[in-house]
mmCIF file of C-alpha atoms in Angstrom:
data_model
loop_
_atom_site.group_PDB
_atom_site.id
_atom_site.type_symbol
_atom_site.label_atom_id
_atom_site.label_comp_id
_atom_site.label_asym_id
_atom_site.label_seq_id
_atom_site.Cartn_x
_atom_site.Cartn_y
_atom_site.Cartn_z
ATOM 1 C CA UNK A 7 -0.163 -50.294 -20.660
ATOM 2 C CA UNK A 8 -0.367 -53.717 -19.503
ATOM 3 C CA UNK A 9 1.647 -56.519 -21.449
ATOM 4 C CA UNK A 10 -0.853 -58.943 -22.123
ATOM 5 C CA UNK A 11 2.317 -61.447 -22.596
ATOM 6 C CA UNK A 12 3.485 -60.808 -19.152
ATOM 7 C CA UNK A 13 0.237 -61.135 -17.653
ATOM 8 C CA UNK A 14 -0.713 -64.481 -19.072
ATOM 9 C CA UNK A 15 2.529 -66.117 -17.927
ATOM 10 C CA UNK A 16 1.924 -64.326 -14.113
ATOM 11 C CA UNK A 17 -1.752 -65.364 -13.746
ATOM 12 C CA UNK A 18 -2.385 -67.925 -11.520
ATOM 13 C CA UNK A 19 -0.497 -68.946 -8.276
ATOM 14 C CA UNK A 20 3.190 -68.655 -10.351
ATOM 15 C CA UNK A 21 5.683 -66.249 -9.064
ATOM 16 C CA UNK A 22 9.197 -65.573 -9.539
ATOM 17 C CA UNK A 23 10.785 -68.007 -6.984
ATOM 18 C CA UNK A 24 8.985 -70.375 -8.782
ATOM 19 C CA UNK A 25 11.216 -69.884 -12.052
ATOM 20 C CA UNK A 26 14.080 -71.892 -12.623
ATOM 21 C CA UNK A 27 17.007 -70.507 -12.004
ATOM 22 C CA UNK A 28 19.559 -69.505 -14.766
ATOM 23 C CA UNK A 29 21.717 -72.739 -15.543
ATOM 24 C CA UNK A 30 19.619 -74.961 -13.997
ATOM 25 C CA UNK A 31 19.045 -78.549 -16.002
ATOM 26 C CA UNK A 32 15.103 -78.374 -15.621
ATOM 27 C CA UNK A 33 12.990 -78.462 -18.061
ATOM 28 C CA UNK A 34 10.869 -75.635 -18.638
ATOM 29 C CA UNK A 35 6.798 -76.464 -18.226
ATOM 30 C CA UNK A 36 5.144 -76.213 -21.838
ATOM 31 C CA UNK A 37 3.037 -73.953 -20.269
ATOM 32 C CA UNK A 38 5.990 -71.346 -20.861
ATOM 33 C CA UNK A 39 6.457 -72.474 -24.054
ATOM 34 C CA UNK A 40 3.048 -70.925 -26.422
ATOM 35 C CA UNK A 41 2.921 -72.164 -29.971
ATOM 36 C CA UNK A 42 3.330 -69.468 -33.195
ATOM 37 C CA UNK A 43 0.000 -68.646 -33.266
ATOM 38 C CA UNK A 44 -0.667 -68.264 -29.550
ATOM 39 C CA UNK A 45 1.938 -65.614 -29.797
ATOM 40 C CA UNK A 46 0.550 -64.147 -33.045
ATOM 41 C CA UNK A 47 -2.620 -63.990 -31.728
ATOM 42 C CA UNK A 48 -1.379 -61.992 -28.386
ATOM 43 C CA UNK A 49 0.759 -59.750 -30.328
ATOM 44 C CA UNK A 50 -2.754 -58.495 -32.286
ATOM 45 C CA UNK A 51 -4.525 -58.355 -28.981
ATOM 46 C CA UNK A 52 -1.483 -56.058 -27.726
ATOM 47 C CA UNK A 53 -1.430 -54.045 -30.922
ATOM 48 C CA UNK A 54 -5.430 -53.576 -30.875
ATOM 49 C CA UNK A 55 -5.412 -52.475 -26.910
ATOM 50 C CA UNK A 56 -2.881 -49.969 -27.590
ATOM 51 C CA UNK A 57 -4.806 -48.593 -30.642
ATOM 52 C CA UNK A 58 -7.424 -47.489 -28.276
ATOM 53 C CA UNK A 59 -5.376 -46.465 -25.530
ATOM 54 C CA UNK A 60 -3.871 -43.875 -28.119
ATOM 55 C CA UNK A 61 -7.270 -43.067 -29.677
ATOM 56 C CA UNK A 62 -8.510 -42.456 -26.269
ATOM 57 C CA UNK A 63 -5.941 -40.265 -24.722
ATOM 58 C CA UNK A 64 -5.302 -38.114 -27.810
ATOM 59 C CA UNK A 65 -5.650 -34.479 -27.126
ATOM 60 C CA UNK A 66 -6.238 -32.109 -29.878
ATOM 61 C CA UNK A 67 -5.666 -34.322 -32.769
ATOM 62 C CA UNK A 68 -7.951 -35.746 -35.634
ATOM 63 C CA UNK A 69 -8.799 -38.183 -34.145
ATOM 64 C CA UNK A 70 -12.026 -38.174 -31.298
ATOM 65 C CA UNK A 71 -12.998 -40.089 -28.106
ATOM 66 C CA UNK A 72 -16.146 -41.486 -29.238
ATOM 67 C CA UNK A 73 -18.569 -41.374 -26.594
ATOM 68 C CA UNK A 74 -21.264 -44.083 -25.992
ATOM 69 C CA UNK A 75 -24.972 -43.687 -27.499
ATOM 70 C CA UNK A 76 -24.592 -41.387 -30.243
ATOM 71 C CA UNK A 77 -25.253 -43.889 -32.905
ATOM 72 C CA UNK A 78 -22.016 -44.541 -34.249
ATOM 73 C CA UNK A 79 -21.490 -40.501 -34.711
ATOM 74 C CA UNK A 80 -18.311 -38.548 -33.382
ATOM 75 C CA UNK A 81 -19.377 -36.159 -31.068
ATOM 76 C CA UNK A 82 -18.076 -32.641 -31.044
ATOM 77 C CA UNK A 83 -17.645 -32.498 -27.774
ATOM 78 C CA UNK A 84 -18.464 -34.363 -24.779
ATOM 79 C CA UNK A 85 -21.415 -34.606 -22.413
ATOM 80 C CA UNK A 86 -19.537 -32.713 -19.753
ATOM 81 C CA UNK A 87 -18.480 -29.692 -21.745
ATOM 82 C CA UNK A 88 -21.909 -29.536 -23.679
ATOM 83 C CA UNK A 89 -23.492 -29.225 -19.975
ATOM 84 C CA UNK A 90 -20.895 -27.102 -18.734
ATOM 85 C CA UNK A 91 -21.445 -24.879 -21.998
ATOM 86 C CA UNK A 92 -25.413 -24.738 -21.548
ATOM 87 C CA UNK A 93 -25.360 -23.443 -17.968
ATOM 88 C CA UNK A 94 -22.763 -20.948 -18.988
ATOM 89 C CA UNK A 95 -24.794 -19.767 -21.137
ATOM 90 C CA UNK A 96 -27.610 -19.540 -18.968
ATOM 91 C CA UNK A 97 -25.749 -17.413 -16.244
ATOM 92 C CA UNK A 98 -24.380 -15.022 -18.736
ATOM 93 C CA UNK A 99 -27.516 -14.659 -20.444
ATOM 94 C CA UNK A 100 -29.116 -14.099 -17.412
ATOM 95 C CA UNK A 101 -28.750 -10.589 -17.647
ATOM 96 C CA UNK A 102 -29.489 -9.591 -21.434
ATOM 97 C CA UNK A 103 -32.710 -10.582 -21.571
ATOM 98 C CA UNK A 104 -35.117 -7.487 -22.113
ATOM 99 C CA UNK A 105 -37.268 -8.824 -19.211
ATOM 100 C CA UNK A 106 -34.560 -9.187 -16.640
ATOM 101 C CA UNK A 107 -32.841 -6.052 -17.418
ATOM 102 C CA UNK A 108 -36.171 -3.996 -16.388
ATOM 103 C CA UNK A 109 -35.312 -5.351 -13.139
ATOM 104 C CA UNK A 110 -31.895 -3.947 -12.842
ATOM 105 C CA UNK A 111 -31.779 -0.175 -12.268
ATOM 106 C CA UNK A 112 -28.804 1.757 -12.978
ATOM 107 C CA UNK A 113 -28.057 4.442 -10.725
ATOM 108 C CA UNK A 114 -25.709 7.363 -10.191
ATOM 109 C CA UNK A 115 -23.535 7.336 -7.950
ATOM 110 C CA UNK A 116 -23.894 9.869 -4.934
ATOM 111 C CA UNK A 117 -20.618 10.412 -2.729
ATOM 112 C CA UNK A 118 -22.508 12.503 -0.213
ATOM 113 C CA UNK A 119 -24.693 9.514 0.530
ATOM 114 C CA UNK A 120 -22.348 6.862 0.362
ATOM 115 C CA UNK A 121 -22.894 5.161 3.874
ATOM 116 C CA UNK A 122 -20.573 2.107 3.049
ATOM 117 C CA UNK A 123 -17.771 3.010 3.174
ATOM 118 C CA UNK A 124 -14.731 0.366 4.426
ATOM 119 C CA UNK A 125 -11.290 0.736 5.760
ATOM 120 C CA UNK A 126 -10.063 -1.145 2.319
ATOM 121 C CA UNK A 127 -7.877 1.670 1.367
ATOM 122 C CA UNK A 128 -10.438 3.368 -1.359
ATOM 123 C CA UNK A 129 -10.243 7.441 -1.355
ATOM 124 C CA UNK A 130 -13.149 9.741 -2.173
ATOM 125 C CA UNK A 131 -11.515 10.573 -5.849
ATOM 126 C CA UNK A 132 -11.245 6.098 -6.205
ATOM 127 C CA UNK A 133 -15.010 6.067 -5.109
ATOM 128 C CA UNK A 134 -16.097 8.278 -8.093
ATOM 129 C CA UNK A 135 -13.216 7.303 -10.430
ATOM 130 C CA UNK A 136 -14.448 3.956 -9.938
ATOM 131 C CA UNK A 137 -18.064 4.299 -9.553
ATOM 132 C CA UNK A 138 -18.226 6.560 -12.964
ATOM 133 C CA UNK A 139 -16.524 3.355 -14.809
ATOM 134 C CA UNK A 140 -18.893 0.545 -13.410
ATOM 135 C CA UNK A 141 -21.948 2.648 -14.104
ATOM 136 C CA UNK A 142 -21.179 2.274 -17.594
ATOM 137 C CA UNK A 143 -19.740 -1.358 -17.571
ATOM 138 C CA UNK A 144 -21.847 -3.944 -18.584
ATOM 139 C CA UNK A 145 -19.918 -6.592 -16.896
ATOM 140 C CA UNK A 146 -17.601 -6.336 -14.029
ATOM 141 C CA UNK A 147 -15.295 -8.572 -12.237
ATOM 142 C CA UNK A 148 -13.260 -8.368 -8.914
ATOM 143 C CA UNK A 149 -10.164 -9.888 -7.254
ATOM 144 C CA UNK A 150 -10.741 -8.545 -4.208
ATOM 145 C CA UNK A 151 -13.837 -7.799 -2.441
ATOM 146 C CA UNK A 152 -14.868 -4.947 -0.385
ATOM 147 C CA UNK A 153 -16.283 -1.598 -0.564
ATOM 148 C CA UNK A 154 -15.743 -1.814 -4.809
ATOM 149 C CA UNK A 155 -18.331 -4.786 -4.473
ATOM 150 C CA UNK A 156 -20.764 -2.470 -2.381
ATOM 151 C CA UNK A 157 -20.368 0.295 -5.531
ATOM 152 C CA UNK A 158 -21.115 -2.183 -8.282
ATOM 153 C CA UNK A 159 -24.694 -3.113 -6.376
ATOM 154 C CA UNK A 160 -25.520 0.325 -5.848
ATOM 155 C CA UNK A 161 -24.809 1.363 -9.577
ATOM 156 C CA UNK A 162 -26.635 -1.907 -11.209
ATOM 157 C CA UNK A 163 -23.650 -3.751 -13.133
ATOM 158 C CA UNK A 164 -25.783 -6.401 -14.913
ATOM 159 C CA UNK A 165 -23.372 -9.258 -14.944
ATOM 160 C CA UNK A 166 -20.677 -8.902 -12.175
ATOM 161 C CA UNK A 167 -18.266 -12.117 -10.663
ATOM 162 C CA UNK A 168 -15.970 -11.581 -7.785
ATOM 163 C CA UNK A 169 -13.492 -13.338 -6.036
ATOM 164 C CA UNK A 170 -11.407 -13.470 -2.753
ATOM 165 C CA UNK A 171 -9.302 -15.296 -0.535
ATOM 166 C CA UNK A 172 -11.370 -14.130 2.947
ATOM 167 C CA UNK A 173 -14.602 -15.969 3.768
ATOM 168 C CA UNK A 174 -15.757 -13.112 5.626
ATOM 169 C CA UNK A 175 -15.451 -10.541 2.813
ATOM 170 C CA UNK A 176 -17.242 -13.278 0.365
ATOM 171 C CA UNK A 177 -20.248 -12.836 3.219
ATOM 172 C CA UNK A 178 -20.211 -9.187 3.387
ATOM 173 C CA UNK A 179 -20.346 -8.627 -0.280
ATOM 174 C CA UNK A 180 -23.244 -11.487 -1.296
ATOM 175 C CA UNK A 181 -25.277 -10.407 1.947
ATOM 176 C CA UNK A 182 -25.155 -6.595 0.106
ATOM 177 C CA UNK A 183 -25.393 -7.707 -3.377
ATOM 178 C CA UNK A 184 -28.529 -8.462 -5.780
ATOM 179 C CA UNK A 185 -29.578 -12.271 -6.398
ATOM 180 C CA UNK A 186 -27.127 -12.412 -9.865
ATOM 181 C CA UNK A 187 -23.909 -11.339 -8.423
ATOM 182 C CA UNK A 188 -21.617 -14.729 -8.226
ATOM 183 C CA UNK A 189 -18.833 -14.674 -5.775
ATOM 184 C CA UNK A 190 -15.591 -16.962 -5.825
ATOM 185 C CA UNK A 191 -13.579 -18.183 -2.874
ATOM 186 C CA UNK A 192 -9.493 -18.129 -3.958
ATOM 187 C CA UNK A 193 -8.483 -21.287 -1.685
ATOM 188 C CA UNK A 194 -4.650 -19.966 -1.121
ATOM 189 C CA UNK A 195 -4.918 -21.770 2.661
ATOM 190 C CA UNK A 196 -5.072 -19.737 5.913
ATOM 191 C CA UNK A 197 -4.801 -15.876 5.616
ATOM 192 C CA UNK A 198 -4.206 -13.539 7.507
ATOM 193 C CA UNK A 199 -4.556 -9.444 7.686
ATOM 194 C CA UNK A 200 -5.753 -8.259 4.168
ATOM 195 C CA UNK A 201 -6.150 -12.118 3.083
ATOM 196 C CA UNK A 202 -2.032 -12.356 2.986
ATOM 197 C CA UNK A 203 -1.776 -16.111 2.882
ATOM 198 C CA UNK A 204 -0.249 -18.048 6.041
ATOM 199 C CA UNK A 205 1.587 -20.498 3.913
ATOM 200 C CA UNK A 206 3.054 -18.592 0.897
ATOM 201 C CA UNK A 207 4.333 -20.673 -2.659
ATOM 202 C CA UNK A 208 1.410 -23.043 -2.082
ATOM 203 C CA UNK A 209 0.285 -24.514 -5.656
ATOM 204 C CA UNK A 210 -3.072 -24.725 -5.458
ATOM 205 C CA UNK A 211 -2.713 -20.603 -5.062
ATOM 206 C CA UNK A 212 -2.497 -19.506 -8.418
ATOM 207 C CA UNK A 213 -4.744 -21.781 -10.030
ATOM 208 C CA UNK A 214 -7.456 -21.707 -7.162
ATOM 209 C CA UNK A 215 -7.263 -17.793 -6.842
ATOM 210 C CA UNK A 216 -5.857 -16.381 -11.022
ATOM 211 C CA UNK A 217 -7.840 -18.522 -13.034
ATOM 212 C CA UNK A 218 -10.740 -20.743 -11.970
ATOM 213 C CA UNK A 219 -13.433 -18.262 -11.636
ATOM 214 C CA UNK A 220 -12.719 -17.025 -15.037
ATOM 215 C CA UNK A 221 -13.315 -20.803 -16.357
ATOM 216 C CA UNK A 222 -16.408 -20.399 -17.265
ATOM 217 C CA UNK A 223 -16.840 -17.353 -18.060
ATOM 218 C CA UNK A 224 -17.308 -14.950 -20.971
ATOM 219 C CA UNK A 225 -14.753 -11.266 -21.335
ATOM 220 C CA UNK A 226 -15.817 -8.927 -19.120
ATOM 221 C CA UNK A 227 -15.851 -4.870 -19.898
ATOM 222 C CA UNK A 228 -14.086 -4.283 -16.595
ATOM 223 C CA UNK A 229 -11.425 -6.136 -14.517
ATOM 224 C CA UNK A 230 -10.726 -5.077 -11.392
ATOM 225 C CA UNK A 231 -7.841 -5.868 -9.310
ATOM 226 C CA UNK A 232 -7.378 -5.698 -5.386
ATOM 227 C CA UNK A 233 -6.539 -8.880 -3.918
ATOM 228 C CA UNK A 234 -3.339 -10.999 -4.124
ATOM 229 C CA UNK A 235 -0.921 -11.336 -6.817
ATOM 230 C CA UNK A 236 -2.290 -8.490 -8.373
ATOM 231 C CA UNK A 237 0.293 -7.963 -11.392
ATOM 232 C CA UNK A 238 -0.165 -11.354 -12.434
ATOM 233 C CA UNK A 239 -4.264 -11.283 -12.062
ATOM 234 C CA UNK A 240 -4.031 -7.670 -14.443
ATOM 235 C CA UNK A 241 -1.919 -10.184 -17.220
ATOM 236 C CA UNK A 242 -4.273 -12.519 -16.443
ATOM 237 C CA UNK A 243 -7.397 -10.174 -17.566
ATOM 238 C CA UNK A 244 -5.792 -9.450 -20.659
ATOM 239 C CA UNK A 245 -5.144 -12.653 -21.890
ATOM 240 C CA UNK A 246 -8.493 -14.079 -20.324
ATOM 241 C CA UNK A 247 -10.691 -11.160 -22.391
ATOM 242 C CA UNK A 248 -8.167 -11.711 -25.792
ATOM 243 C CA UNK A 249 -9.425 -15.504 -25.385
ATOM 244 C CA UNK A 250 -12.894 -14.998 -24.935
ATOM 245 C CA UNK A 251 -13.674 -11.981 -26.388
ATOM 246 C CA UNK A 252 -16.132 -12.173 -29.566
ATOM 247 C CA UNK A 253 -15.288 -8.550 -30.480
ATOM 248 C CA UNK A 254 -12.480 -6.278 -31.200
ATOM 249 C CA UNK A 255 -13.702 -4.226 -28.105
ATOM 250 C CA UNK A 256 -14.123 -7.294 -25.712
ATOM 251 C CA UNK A 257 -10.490 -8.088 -26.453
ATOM 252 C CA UNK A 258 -9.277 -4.785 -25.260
ATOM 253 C CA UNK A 259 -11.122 -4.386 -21.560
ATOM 254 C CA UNK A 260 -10.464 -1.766 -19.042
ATOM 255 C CA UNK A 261 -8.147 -3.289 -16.389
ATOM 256 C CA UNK A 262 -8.009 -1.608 -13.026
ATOM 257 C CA UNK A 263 -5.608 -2.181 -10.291
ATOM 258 C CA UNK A 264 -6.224 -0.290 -6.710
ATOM 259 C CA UNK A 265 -3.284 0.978 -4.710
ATOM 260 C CA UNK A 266 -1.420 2.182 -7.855
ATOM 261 C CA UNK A 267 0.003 5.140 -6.137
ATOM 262 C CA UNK A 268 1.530 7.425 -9.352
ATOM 263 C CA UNK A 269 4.384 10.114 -8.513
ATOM 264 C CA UNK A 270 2.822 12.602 -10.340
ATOM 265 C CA UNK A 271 -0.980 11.897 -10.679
ATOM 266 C CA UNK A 272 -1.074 11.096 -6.879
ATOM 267 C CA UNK A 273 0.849 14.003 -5.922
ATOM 268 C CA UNK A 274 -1.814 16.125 -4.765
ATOM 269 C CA UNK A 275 -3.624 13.376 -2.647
ATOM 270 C CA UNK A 276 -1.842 13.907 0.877
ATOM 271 C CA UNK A 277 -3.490 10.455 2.265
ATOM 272 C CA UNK A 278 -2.043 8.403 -0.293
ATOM 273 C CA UNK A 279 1.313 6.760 -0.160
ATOM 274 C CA UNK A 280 3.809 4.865 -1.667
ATOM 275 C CA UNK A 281 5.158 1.759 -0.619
ATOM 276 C CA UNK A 282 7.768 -0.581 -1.756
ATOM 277 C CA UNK A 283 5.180 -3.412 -2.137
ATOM 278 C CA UNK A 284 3.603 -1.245 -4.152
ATOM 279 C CA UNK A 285 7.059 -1.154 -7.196
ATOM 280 C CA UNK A 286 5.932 -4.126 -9.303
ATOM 281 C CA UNK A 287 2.472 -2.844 -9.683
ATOM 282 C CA UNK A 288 4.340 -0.696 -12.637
ATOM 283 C CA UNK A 289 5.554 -3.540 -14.564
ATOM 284 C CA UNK A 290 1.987 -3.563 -16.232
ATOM 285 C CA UNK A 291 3.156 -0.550 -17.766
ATOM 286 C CA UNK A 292 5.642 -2.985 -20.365
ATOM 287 C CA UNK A 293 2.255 -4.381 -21.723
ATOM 288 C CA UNK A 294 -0.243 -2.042 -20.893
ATOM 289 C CA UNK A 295 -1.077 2.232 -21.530
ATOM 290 C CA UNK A 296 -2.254 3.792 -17.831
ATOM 291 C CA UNK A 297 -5.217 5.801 -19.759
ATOM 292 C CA UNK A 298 -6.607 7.123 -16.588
ATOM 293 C CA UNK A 299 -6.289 7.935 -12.852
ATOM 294 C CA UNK A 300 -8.159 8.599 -10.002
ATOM 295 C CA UNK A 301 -5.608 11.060 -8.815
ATOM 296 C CA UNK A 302 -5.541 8.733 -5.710
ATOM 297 C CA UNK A 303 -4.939 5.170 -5.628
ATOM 298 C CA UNK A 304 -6.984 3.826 -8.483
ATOM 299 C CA UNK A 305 -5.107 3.410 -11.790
ATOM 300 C CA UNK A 306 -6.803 2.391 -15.563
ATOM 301 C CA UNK A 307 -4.899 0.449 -18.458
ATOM 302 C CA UNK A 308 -5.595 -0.728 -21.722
ATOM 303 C CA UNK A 309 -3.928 -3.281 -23.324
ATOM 304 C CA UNK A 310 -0.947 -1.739 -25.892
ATOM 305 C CA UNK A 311 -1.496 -1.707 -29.281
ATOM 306 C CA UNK A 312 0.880 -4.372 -31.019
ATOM 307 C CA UNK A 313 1.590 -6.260 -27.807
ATOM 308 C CA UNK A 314 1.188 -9.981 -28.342
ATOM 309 C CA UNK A 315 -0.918 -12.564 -26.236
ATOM 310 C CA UNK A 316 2.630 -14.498 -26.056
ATOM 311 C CA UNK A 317 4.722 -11.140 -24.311
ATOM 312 C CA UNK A 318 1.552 -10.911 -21.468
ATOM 313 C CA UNK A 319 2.119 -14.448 -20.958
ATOM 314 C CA UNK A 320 5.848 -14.198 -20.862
ATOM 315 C CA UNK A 321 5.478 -11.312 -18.244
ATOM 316 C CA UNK A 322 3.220 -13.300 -16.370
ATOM 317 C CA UNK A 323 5.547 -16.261 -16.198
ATOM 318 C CA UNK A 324 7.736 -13.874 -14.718
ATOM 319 C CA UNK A 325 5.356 -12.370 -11.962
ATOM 320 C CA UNK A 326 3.109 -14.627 -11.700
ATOM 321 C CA UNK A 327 4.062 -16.953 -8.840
ATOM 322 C CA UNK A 328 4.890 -13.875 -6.640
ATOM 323 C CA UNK A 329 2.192 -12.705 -3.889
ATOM 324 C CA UNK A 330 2.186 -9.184 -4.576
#
């Protein structure tokens, strides 16, 4: 905040060589000198600036930030967010309207014929683990895309949003995807194989890549995670559907992470492996139940009964920087 007192005595050609100097016999111009009720009247016009500084930059408080044109009425919330919250509405709506949804066609999903498949890691027993859930999902998003992207097309997921960090996944998956799939790219800088980023610990990462597609957007049925950071994007589902969630059900989703390799449950799958990158992947398991496997590489968790929005975001805030 500006001192109006300050700025009156510095307007003008006056500067502080101009002053005169401590001890010095010369008398000061009256100009430096304001009467009682010039000061008076500069002390109001400082406490009446500051009022509205405050009433402006208050967050979360009675008070509002009255926008212009509404007649003298408080708005409950601004023209931005009323925008922002009538074309999110519109893209999540999208695909519950009884007209629309004649246009999707759910489908079954047939291994035999499965002609796109990738080299992102996904088994046979992943493919129909995974295909089974999304055929019954409703909603569906991805960190990560790739073949999983290709199986939620081919099965009709009504609303789906994915993200990555790899421009040329982001092309592969739109160019193979109906007209109401939305895809996200995580700017984490340059990457390299499997979307690793060049330039690890840089900020923008985790907000760019964990939460900004998820903004805007409504709980989903199904998370799933295959991309960076991939502990801290699972915490990240929880607390994102226990947020926006309008239901008991939509605040308990099905979180999936890929390349969950389980010593028993993956025993019997002599392509899969386990890797030492792979050892915080089971620190879900503090928050989380694994209700399901693939009997591969695809693991399924709900959230724990009892476990508190506050210990996900503890965990996180221990994982969550990490590129794992």
């Amino acid at each position: 905040m500006i001192d109006p007192i300050s700025t009156m005595r510095h307007n003008g050609n006056m500067n502080h060589s101009q002053l005169p100097a401590v001890g010095s016999s010369r008398r000061i111009p009256s100009y430096y000198c304001p009467t009682t009720w010039q000061i008076l009247l500069l002390l109001a016009l400082y406490s009446a600036l500051s009022s509205v500084f405050l009433m402006e930059r208050t967050v979360g408080g009675e008070e509002t930030n009255k926008n212009h044109g509404n007649d003298g009425q408080a708005p409950t919330q601004g023209a931005f967010e009323s925008a922002l919250n009538e074309v999110t509405q519109l893209i999540t709506d999208e695909r519950t309207k009884s007209n629309i949804n004649a246009e999707i066609t759910r489908r079954d999903f047939n291994l035999t014929m499965w002609d796109k498949k990738t080299t992102g890691g996904l088994k046979d027993l992943d493919r129909i683990k995974l295909a089974a859930i999304y055929r019954n999902a409703t909603s569906v998003f991805e960190w990560g895309l790739g073949e999983s992207s290709f199986i939620a097309a081919e099965v009709g997921v009504p609303r789906y949003t994915g993200i990555d960090s790899d421009p040329t996944w982001i092309k592969a998956a739109r160019d193979s995807s109906p007209d109401h799939f939305r895809f996200h790219l995580g700017d984490i800088g340059p990457t390299g194989h499997w979307g690793r980023p060049d330039r690890s610990r840089l900020k923008k990462s985790y907000l760019n890549y964990q939460f900004e597609p998820l903004v805007s957007e409504k709980a989903f049925d199904v998370y799933y995670v295959d991309g960076r950071m991939r502990p801290a994007c699972a915490l990240v589902a929880f607390l994102h559907a226990s947020t926006r969630g309008d239901t008991e059900e939509e605040k308990s989703p099905i979180v999936i992470i890929h390349d969950y390799y389980h010593d028993k449950m993956s025993q019997n799958c002599s392509e899969c492996r386990k890797f030492r990158w792979q050892y915080p992947y089971h620190r879900i398991e503090e928050v989380a139940d694994l209700v399901d496997h693939s009997g591969a590489m695809l693991a399924v968790f709900k959230r724990k009964k009892g476990v508190t929005d506050g210990e996900i975001k503890a965990l996180w805030q221990e994982m969550g920087l990490g590129d794992t």
